[in-house]
Coordinates of C-alpha atoms in Angstrom, one line a residue:
M251 CA 0.0 0.0 0.0
A252 CA 1.4 3.4 -1.0
E253 CA 2.2 6.0 1.6
P254 CA -0.8 8.4 2.0
D255 CA -0.4 11.8 0.5
R256 CA -3.7 13.4 1.4
L257 CA -4.0 15.6 4.5
C258 CA -7.2 13.7 5.5
D259 CA -5.2 10.4 5.6
Y260 CA -2.7 11.9 8.0
Q261 CA -5.6 13.2 10.2
A262 CA -7.1 9.7 10.2
M263 CA -3.8 8.1 11.3
F264 CA -3.5 10.6 14.1
L265 CA -7.0 9.9 15.3
I266 CA -6.3 6.1 15.3
E267 CA -3.2 6.8 17.4
V268 CA -5.3 8.7 20.0
H269 CA -7.8 5.9 20.1
S270 CA -5.1 3.3 20.5
H271 CA -3.8 5.0 23.7
Y272 CA -7.1 5.9 25.4
R273 CA -9.9 3.6 24.3
A274 CA -8.5 0.6 22.5
R275 CA -9.3 -2.9 23.9
R276 CA -5.5 -3.4 24.0
A277 CA -3.9 0.0 24.7
A278 CA -0.7 1.0 22.9
K279 CA 2.3 1.1 25.2
T280 CA 4.3 3.6 23.1
L281 CA 3.8 6.0 20.3
S282 CA 3.7 4.0 17.0
S283 CA 5.9 4.4 13.9
R284 CA 2.8 5.4 12.1
F285 CA 2.4 8.3 14.5
E286 CA 6.1 9.2 14.1
K287 CA 5.5 9.5 10.3
V288 CA 2.6 11.8 10.8
Y289 CA 4.5 13.9 13.3
H290 CA 7.5 14.4 11.0
K291 CA 5.3 15.1 8.0
S292 CA 3.5 17.8 9.9
T293 CA 6.7 19.5 10.9
E294 CA 7.9 20.0 7.3
D295 CA 8.2 23.7 6.6
F296 CA 6.0 24.5 9.6
R297 CA 7.6 28.0 9.8
S298 CA 6.7 28.7 6.2
V299 CA 3.2 27.4 6.9
T300 CA 2.9 29.7 9.9
S301 CA 4.0 32.7 7.9
K302 CA 1.5 32.0 5.1
I303 CA -1.3 31.6 7.6
A304 CA -0.5 35.0 9.1
D305 CA -0.2 36.6 5.6
V306 CA -3.6 35.4 4.5
V307 CA -5.5 38.4 5.8
Y308 CA -7.9 40.1 3.4
P309 CA -10.5 42.8 3.9
P310 CA -13.8 41.0 4.6
E311 CA -15.5 42.5 1.6
N312 CA -12.8 41.1 -0.7
A313 CA -12.4 37.6 0.8
T314 CA -13.1 34.8 -1.6
L315 CA -13.9 31.1 -1.2
D316 CA -10.6 30.1 -2.8
Q317 CA -8.7 32.1 -0.3
W318 CA -10.6 30.6 2.6
V319 CA -10.0 27.1 1.3
Q320 CA -6.3 27.8 1.0
W321 CA -6.2 29.0 4.6
I322 CA -8.1 26.0 5.9
E323 CA -5.5 23.6 4.4
L324 CA -2.6 25.5 5.9
A325 CA -4.3 25.9 9.3
T326 CA -5.2 22.2 9.3
W327 CA -1.5 21.2 8.8
Q328 CA -0.5 23.5 11.7
R329 CA -3.2 22.0 14.0
L330 CA -2.1 18.5 13.1
L331 CA 1.5 19.3 14.1
L332 CA 0.3 20.8 17.4
S333 CA -2.1 18.0 18.1
C334 CA 0.8 15.5 17.7
Y335 CA 2.9 17.6 20.1
V336 CA 0.2 17.7 22.7
L337 CA -0.3 13.9 22.4
E338 CA 3.4 13.3 22.8
T339 CA 3.6 15.4 26.0
Q340 CA 0.6 13.5 27.4
Q341 CA 2.6 10.3 27.4
A342 CA 4.4 11.4 30.6
I343 CA 1.6 13.5 32.0
L344 CA -1.6 11.5 31.6
L345 CA -0.2 8.1 30.9
A346 CA 2.6 8.2 33.4
R347 CA 5.2 6.8 31.0
E348 CA 9.0 7.3 31.4
P349 CA 9.9 10.7 30.0
V350 CA 11.9 10.3 26.7
P351 CA 13.4 12.8 24.2
S352 CA 10.9 14.3 21.8
L353 CA 10.5 12.8 18.4
I354 CA 11.1 16.2 16.8
Q355 CA 14.1 18.6 17.2
E356 CA 12.0 21.7 17.9
T357 CA 11.2 22.6 21.5
G358 CA 7.7 23.5 22.5
L359 CA 8.6 27.2 22.8
D360 CA 9.6 27.1 19.1
L361 CA 6.2 25.8 17.9
P362 CA 3.5 28.1 16.5
V363 CA 0.4 29.3 18.4
P364 CA -2.7 28.0 16.6
T365 CA -5.2 30.4 15.2
H366 CA -8.1 31.3 17.5
C367 CA -11.1 29.0 17.3
S368 CA -13.3 31.9 16.2
V369 CA -11.3 32.0 13.0
W370 CA -11.2 28.2 12.7
D371 CA -14.9 27.8 13.3
A372 CA -16.0 30.4 10.7
T373 CA -18.7 29.1 8.4
D374 CA -18.2 31.4 5.4
P375 CA -15.4 33.5 3.8
T376 CA -16.8 36.8 5.2
E377 CA -17.0 35.5 8.8
W378 CA -13.5 34.0 8.4
A379 CA -12.0 37.3 7.1
F380 CA -13.5 39.3 10.0
A381 CA -12.2 36.9 12.6
A382 CA -8.8 36.6 11.0
H383 CA -8.5 40.4 10.9
R384 CA -9.5 40.6 14.6
F385 CA -6.7 38.2 15.6
S386 CA -4.1 39.4 13.1
H387 CA -1.8 40.8 15.8
S388 CA -1.8 37.6 18.0
P389 CA 1.5 36.0 18.8
R390 CA 2.7 33.6 16.1
Y391 CA 5.0 31.4 18.3
V392 CA 4.8 30.1 21.8
Y393 CA 7.9 32.0 22.9
E394 CA 6.2 35.2 22.1
V395 CA 3.5 34.6 24.7
T396 CA 4.6 36.5 27.8
A397 CA 2.8 37.5 31.0
D398 CA 2.5 41.1 30.0
L399 CA 0.7 40.2 26.7
T400 CA -2.5 42.1 26.2
V401 CA -4.7 39.9 24.1
P402 CA -8.1 38.2 24.5
P403 CA -7.9 34.9 26.5
F404 CA -6.6 32.0 24.5
D405 CA -9.1 29.3 23.5
S406 CA -9.0 25.7 24.8
F407 CA -6.8 24.3 22.0
Q408 CA -4.4 27.2 22.2
S409 CA -4.2 26.8 26.0
S410 CA -3.5 23.1 25.6
V411 CA -0.5 23.9 23.3
L412 CA 0.8 26.5 25.8
L413 CA 0.5 24.2 28.7
A414 CA 2.2 21.4 26.9
A415 CA 5.1 23.7 25.9
H416 CA 5.6 25.2 29.3
C417 CA 5.0 22.1 31.5
N418 CA 6.1 19.1 29.4
R419 CA 8.0 16.3 31.2
I420 CA 9.9 15.2 28.1
D421 CA 13.3 14.0 29.1
S422 CA 12.8 15.0 32.7
P423 CA 14.6 12.4 35.0
A424 CA 13.3 13.7 38.4
P425 CA 10.3 11.9 39.8
Y426 CA 8.8 15.3 40.9
T427 CA 9.7 18.9 41.5
S428 CA 9.7 20.7 44.9
S429 CA 9.3 24.2 43.3
S430 CA 6.1 26.1 42.8
T431 CA 4.0 25.2 39.8
R432 CA 2.7 28.7 39.2
L433 CA 2.8 29.7 35.6
D434 CA 3.2 33.4 34.8
I435 CA 0.8 33.1 31.8
E436 CA -2.0 31.4 33.7
H437 CA -4.2 34.5 33.5
L438 CA -4.1 34.3 29.7
L439 CA -5.4 30.7 29.5
D440 CA -8.9 29.6 28.7
T441 CA -11.2 29.3 31.8
S442 CA -13.4 26.4 30.6
P443 CA -13.6 23.3 32.8
I444 CA -11.5 21.2 30.4
T445 CA -8.6 23.7 30.4
T446 CA -8.9 24.1 34.2
R447 CA -8.6 20.3 34.6
Q448 CA -5.7 20.2 32.2
L449 CA -3.9 22.9 34.1
L450 CA -4.5 21.4 37.5
T451 CA -3.6 17.9 36.3
T452 CA -0.4 19.1 34.7
K453 CA 0.6 20.8 37.9
L454 CA -0.3 17.8 40.0
V455 CA 2.0 15.5 38.0
Q456 CA 4.8 18.0 38.4
V457 CA 4.8 17.8 42.2
T458 CA 3.8 14.2 42.6
P459 CA 6.0 11.1 42.1
I460 CA 3.3 9.8 39.8
R461 CA 4.9 6.6 38.6
A462 CA 5.8 5.6 42.2
L463 CA 2.2 6.4 43.3
L464 CA 0.7 4.3 40.5
A465 CA 3.2 1.4 41.1
V466 CA 2.4 1.2 44.8
S467 CA -1.4 1.5 44.4
G468 CA -1.2 -0.9 41.4
E469 CA 0.9 -3.4 43.4
S470 CA 3.9 -3.2 41.0
W471 CA 1.9 -2.2 38.0
I472 CA 2.0 1.3 36.5
L473 CA -1.3 1.2 34.6
S474 CA -0.5 -1.6 32.1
E475 CA 3.3 -1.4 32.6
K476 CA 4.9 -3.9 35.0
V477 CA 7.7 -2.5 37.2
P478 CA 10.7 -4.4 35.9
S479 CA 12.2 -5.6 39.1
A480 CA 11.6 -6.0 42.9
Q481 CA 14.5 -3.6 43.5
D482 CA 12.8 -0.9 41.3
F483 CA 9.5 -1.5 43.1
T484 CA 11.2 -1.1 46.5
A485 CA 12.8 2.1 45.3
M486 CA 9.5 3.5 44.2
K487 CA 8.0 2.7 47.6
T488 CA 10.8 4.5 49.3
T489 CA 10.3 7.6 47.0
L490 CA 6.6 7.7 47.6
R491 CA 6.9 7.1 51.4
G492 CA 9.5 9.9 51.7
W493 CA 7.3 12.3 49.7
L494 CA 4.2 11.5 51.8
L495 CA 6.0 11.8 55.2
Q496 CA 7.0 15.4 54.4
L497 CA 3.4 16.3 55.0
W498 CA 3.8 15.8 58.8
S499 CA 7.5 16.4 59.1
T500 CA 8.4 19.0 61.8
S501 CA 12.1 19.1 60.9
A502 CA 11.8 19.5 57.1
T503 CA 12.4 22.9 55.5
K504 CA 9.5 24.7 54.0
A505 CA 10.9 24.2 50.5
S506 CA 10.9 20.4 50.9
T507 CA 7.2 20.3 51.9
V508 CA 6.0 22.4 48.9
A509 CA 5.5 19.3 46.7
I510 CA 3.2 17.2 49.0
K511 CA 1.2 20.1 50.3
E512 CA 0.7 21.6 46.8
A513 CA -0.3 18.1 45.6
L514 CA -2.9 17.9 48.3
K515 CA -4.4 21.3 47.4
L516 CA -4.3 20.5 43.7
S517 CA -6.0 17.1 44.2
I518 CA -8.8 18.7 46.2
D519 CA -9.3 21.3 43.5
I520 CA -9.4 18.7 40.7
L521 CA -11.9 16.6 42.5
Q522 CA -14.2 19.5 43.6
N523 CA -14.2 20.8 40.1
A524 CA -15.0 17.2 38.8
L525 CA -18.0 17.1 41.2
K526 CA -19.3 20.4 39.8
E527 CA -18.7 19.2 36.2
Q528 CA -20.8 16.1 36.9
Q529 CA -23.6 18.1 38.4
N530 CA -23.5 20.3 35.2
S531 CA -23.6 17.1 33.0
I532 CA -20.1 17.8 31.5
T533 CA -18.7 14.7 30.0
L534 CA -15.1 13.6 30.3
D535 CA -13.0 13.8 27.1
W536 CA -10.6 11.0 26.3
G537 CA -7.7 11.0 28.8
T538 CA -8.9 13.9 30.9
G539 CA -10.3 11.5 33.5
M540 CA -6.8 10.4 34.4
G541 CA -6.3 13.6 36.4
I542 CA -9.3 12.7 38.6
Y543 CA -7.8 9.3 39.2
F544 CA -4.4 10.7 40.1
A545 CA -6.0 13.2 42.5
A546 CA -8.0 10.4 44.2
L547 CA -4.8 8.3 44.6
V548 CA -3.0 11.2 46.2
L549 CA -5.7 11.5 48.9
W550 CA -5.8 7.7 49.3
A551 CA -2.0 7.6 49.8
I552 CA -2.2 10.3 52.4
T553 CA -5.0 8.6 54.2
T554 CA -3.2 5.3 54.1
T555 CA 0.0 6.9 55.4
A556 CA -2.0 8.5 58.2
N557 CA -3.3 5.1 59.1
T558 CA 0.3 3.7 59.3
R559 CA 1.4 6.6 61.4
I560 CA -1.4 6.0 63.9
K561 CA -1.5 2.2 63.9
G562 CA 2.0 1.3 62.8
P563 CA 2.9 -1.0 59.9
Q564 CA 0.7 -4.1 59.7
K565 CA 0.6 -7.2 57.6
T566 CA -1.9 -7.3 54.8
T567 CA -5.1 -8.8 56.1
Q568 CA -7.1 -8.4 52.9
Q569 CA -10.0 -6.8 54.7
P570 CA -12.1 -4.7 52.3
L571 CA -12.3 -1.0 53.0
R572 CA -15.6 -0.1 54.6
P573 CA -16.9 2.8 56.7
Q574 CA -15.7 2.6 60.2
S575 CA -18.9 3.9 61.8
Q576 CA -21.9 1.6 62.6
S577 CA -24.1 4.5 61.4
P578 CA -22.4 4.6 58.0
L579 CA -23.2 7.8 56.1
P580 CA -23.4 10.7 55.9
F581 CA -20.7 12.1 58.3
A582 CA -22.0 13.2 61.6
T583 CA -22.3 16.9 61.7
G584 CA -20.5 18.6 64.5
S585 CA -17.8 15.9 64.8
S586 CA -15.2 18.6 64.5
P587 CA -15.6 22.2 65.5
S588 CA -13.7 23.4 62.5
V589 CA -15.4 21.2 59.8
A590 CA -16.3 23.4 56.8
P591 CA -19.9 23.3 55.6
T592 CA -20.9 21.1 52.7
P593 CA -21.1 23.2 49.5
I594 CA -24.8 23.7 49.0
Q595 CA -24.5 24.5 45.3
L596 CA -23.2 21.0 44.7
L597 CA -26.1 19.3 46.6
N598 CA -29.1 20.9 44.9
Q599 CA -29.8 17.8 42.8
F600 CA -29.5 15.5 45.8
P601 CA -32.1 14.4 48.4
R602 CA -32.3 16.5 51.6
H603 CA -31.6 13.3 53.4
P604 CA -29.6 10.4 51.8
P605 CA -31.5 7.2 51.3
S606 CA -31.3 4.9 54.2
V607 CA -29.0 1.9 54.0
T608 CA -30.0 -1.4 55.4
S609 CA -27.3 -2.4 57.9
S610 CA -26.9 -4.7 60.8
P611 CA -26.8 -2.7 64.1
T612 CA -23.8 -4.7 65.3
Q613 CA -21.7 -4.9 62.1
P614 CA -20.2 -2.2 59.9
H615 CA -21.8 -1.5 56.6
N616 CA -20.7 -3.9 53.8
I617 CA -19.8 -2.5 50.4
G618 CA -21.1 -5.6 48.7
P619 CA -19.1 -6.8 45.7
L620 CA -16.0 -4.8 46.6
Q621 CA -15.0 -7.5 49.1
S622 CA -11.7 -9.1 48.5
R623 CA -11.7 -12.6 46.9
E624 CA -9.9 -14.0 49.9
T625 CA -12.8 -13.1 52.3
S626 CA -15.6 -13.8 49.9
P627 CA -17.7 -17.0 50.3
A628 CA -17.2 -19.9 47.9
S629 CA -20.1 -18.7 45.8
P630 CA -20.2 -15.0 44.8
P631 CA -22.7 -13.1 46.9
S632 CA -25.8 -11.8 45.1
I633 CA -25.6 -8.0 44.4
D634 CA -28.5 -6.2 46.1
C635 CA -28.8 -2.5 45.7
N636 CA -29.8 -2.3 49.3
T637 CA -26.4 -3.4 50.4
L638 CA -24.7 -0.7 48.3
L639 CA -24.2 2.9 49.1
S640 CA -26.4 5.0 46.9
H641 CA -24.8 7.3 44.3
A642 CA -26.2 10.3 46.1
Q643 CA -24.8 9.2 49.4
I644 CA -21.4 8.5 48.0
T645 CA -21.4 11.9 46.4
I646 CA -22.4 13.8 49.5
N647 CA -19.8 12.0 51.6
T648 CA -17.2 12.7 49.0
I649 CA -18.0 16.4 49.0
T650 CA -17.8 16.5 52.8
F651 CA -14.5 14.7 52.8
L652 CA -13.0 17.1 50.3
S653 CA -14.2 20.1 52.2
T654 CA -12.3 19.1 55.3
A655 CA -9.3 17.2 53.8
L656 CA -7.0 20.2 53.8
L657 CA -7.7 20.9 57.4
D658 CA -7.4 17.2 58.4
F659 CA -4.1 16.6 56.6
G660 CA -2.5 19.9 55.7
S661 CA -2.7 22.2 58.7
S662 CA 0.0 22.6 61.4
D663 CA -2.3 21.0 64.0
S664 CA -3.5 18.1 61.8
L665 CA -0.9 15.6 63.2
A666 CA -2.2 16.0 66.8
Q667 CA -5.8 15.7 65.7
L668 CA -5.1 12.7 63.4
P669 CA -6.1 9.9 65.8
L670 CA -9.5 11.6 66.4
N671 CA -10.2 12.2 62.7
L672 CA -8.7 9.1 61.1
A673 CA -11.9 7.0 61.0
R674 CA -13.9 9.9 59.5
C675 CA -11.2 10.5 56.9
Q676 CA -11.1 6.8 56.0
T677 CA -14.9 6.8 55.6
G678 CA -14.7 9.8 53.3
C679 CA -11.8 8.4 51.3
I680 CA -13.8 5.2 50.6
S681 CA -16.7 7.2 49.3
L682 CA -14.2 9.2 47.2
L683 CA -12.8 6.1 45.5
L684 CA -16.3 4.8 44.9
W685 CA -17.4 8.1 43.4
V686 CA -14.3 8.2 41.1
K687 CA -15.0 4.7 39.8
L688 CA -18.6 5.7 39.0
R689 CA -17.5 9.0 37.4
L690 CA -14.9 7.3 35.1
R691 CA -17.6 4.7 34.1
G692 CA -19.8 7.6 33.1
V693 CA -22.6 6.8 35.6
S694 CA -24.8 9.9 36.0
L695 CA -25.9 11.4 39.3
E696 CA -29.5 10.6 38.4
D697 CA -28.8 6.9 37.8
Q698 CA -29.9 5.2 41.0
S699 CA -31.7 2.2 39.6
G700 CA -28.6 1.1 37.7
M701 CA -26.2 1.0 40.7
A702 CA -25.8 -2.8 40.7
D703 CA -25.0 -2.8 37.0
A704 CA -22.4 -0.1 37.6
W705 CA -20.6 -2.2 40.2
T706 CA -20.7 -5.4 38.2
A707 CA -19.4 -3.9 34.9
R708 CA -16.6 -6.0 33.5
P709 CA -13.6 -5.3 31.2
G710 CA -14.4 -5.2 27.5
E711 CA -17.6 -3.2 27.8
G712 CA -16.4 -0.2 25.8
L713 CA -14.1 1.7 28.1
G714 CA -10.9 0.2 26.8
E715 CA -7.9 -1.3 28.6
L716 CA -6.7 2.0 30.1
L717 CA -10.0 2.8 32.0
D718 CA -10.8 -0.8 32.6
G719 CA -7.5 -1.1 34.3
V720 CA -8.0 2.1 36.3
T721 CA -11.4 1.0 37.6
G722 CA -10.1 -2.4 38.3
S723 CA -7.3 -0.9 40.4
L724 CA -9.8 1.0 42.4
E725 CA -11.6 -2.2 43.2
R726 CA -8.4 -3.9 44.3
I727 CA -7.5 -0.9 46.5
L728 CA -11.0 -1.1 48.2
G729 CA -10.6 -4.9 48.5
K730 CA -7.2 -4.9 50.2
G731 CA -7.8 -2.5 53.1
W732 CA -5.6 0.2 54.7
S733 CA -2.6 -1.9 55.7
G734 CA 0.2 -3.8 53.8
W735 CA 1.0 -1.0 51.3
G736 CA 4.4 -0.2 52.5
I737 CA 3.7 3.5 52.9

């Protein structure tokens, strides 16, 4: 078969590459040679293409269809190049792969800034010419975008390119950084939920040893990548444990605690925004749900480390995670004098009082099918919606947990209060993990009757290997309990 020469062929090859990483039944482990060909093809004469795009500015009354079509082809090649660059940077950020040198020689700062979406989305030559004239003085290249720039806010795609260029982890050997993640161009970025999630996730990965976090929570698996040796796994545990313990260290310098404390704040922000997005029926784009997963793992790791500090290292007992209170959920109000109120705006679609949950008065509430295999009876228990926490109840407890997590874990007095707050934090963390699983599976807030189906979903039902692996990892975390993680 001859090499494709048409632009649409290269676009199709790029889309196949995206699907292979995020939704394929067997996810790609690296960028393919096919993608590399597309990437290199799109970089050919990209500076010349950028100049031609900028030069194609005509008075609206003189704009013709041919001129518009010419511009569309040039802009499409440019956007294909930038899409390839963004996907390449996502390998280390969203897919937690080992940073490797870029497939192209150009740095992100040398790449062009794509044309604003109002020009791209024009529906006729006149509308296109008006929009092109409006943005004719916008910066052409990423390095021209500075904090003192006076331009309209960049759109979501432009913002994705700027974030990828400024925050990429290509060829970065350090597991995380201890410096602040504040970008001086943040105020110029798009403020939509998708861009906000990209920004927060990019920052979170910078200050978190994300590969170590995934390896420990995945029990030597980093998503679908096996940690190569026991020595490497031990080293990752040591890295993660040292990072986590800085949260409560009294002897560490302020600079050394920036990473873990900023990761805690960023994780809370990501998850609170995700709750708002679900309430507003905003769907997750491919790959963007990984930030929600990473944030949940940060809070799980902190809660697990808090358990170790209070109770000491324990052998794995394979007891499933379950609320510690006999009166399961929601949290008891007034349990702490400094507990922040639950955000009312996030609860206006929920019942005033969560549905009651049938529970034995002498035993803690059972989270049904999330029991570990070791403690399950010989025949699998039947799944009864009455033995599961309702979606509304999970959501309310997640909101409450996030509203107090910074005070419970990140304040100067949190260590002294930890023994009193641990059970409440564990209960909230369990609800958080359950909520994240439902969110990544696309279960809506209104879906109460389908809860049993949501829990019993099996791999191969359309999510692809990546998300199936993520939700399966959450199930294993809930099944194993709080001890035996080595952190």
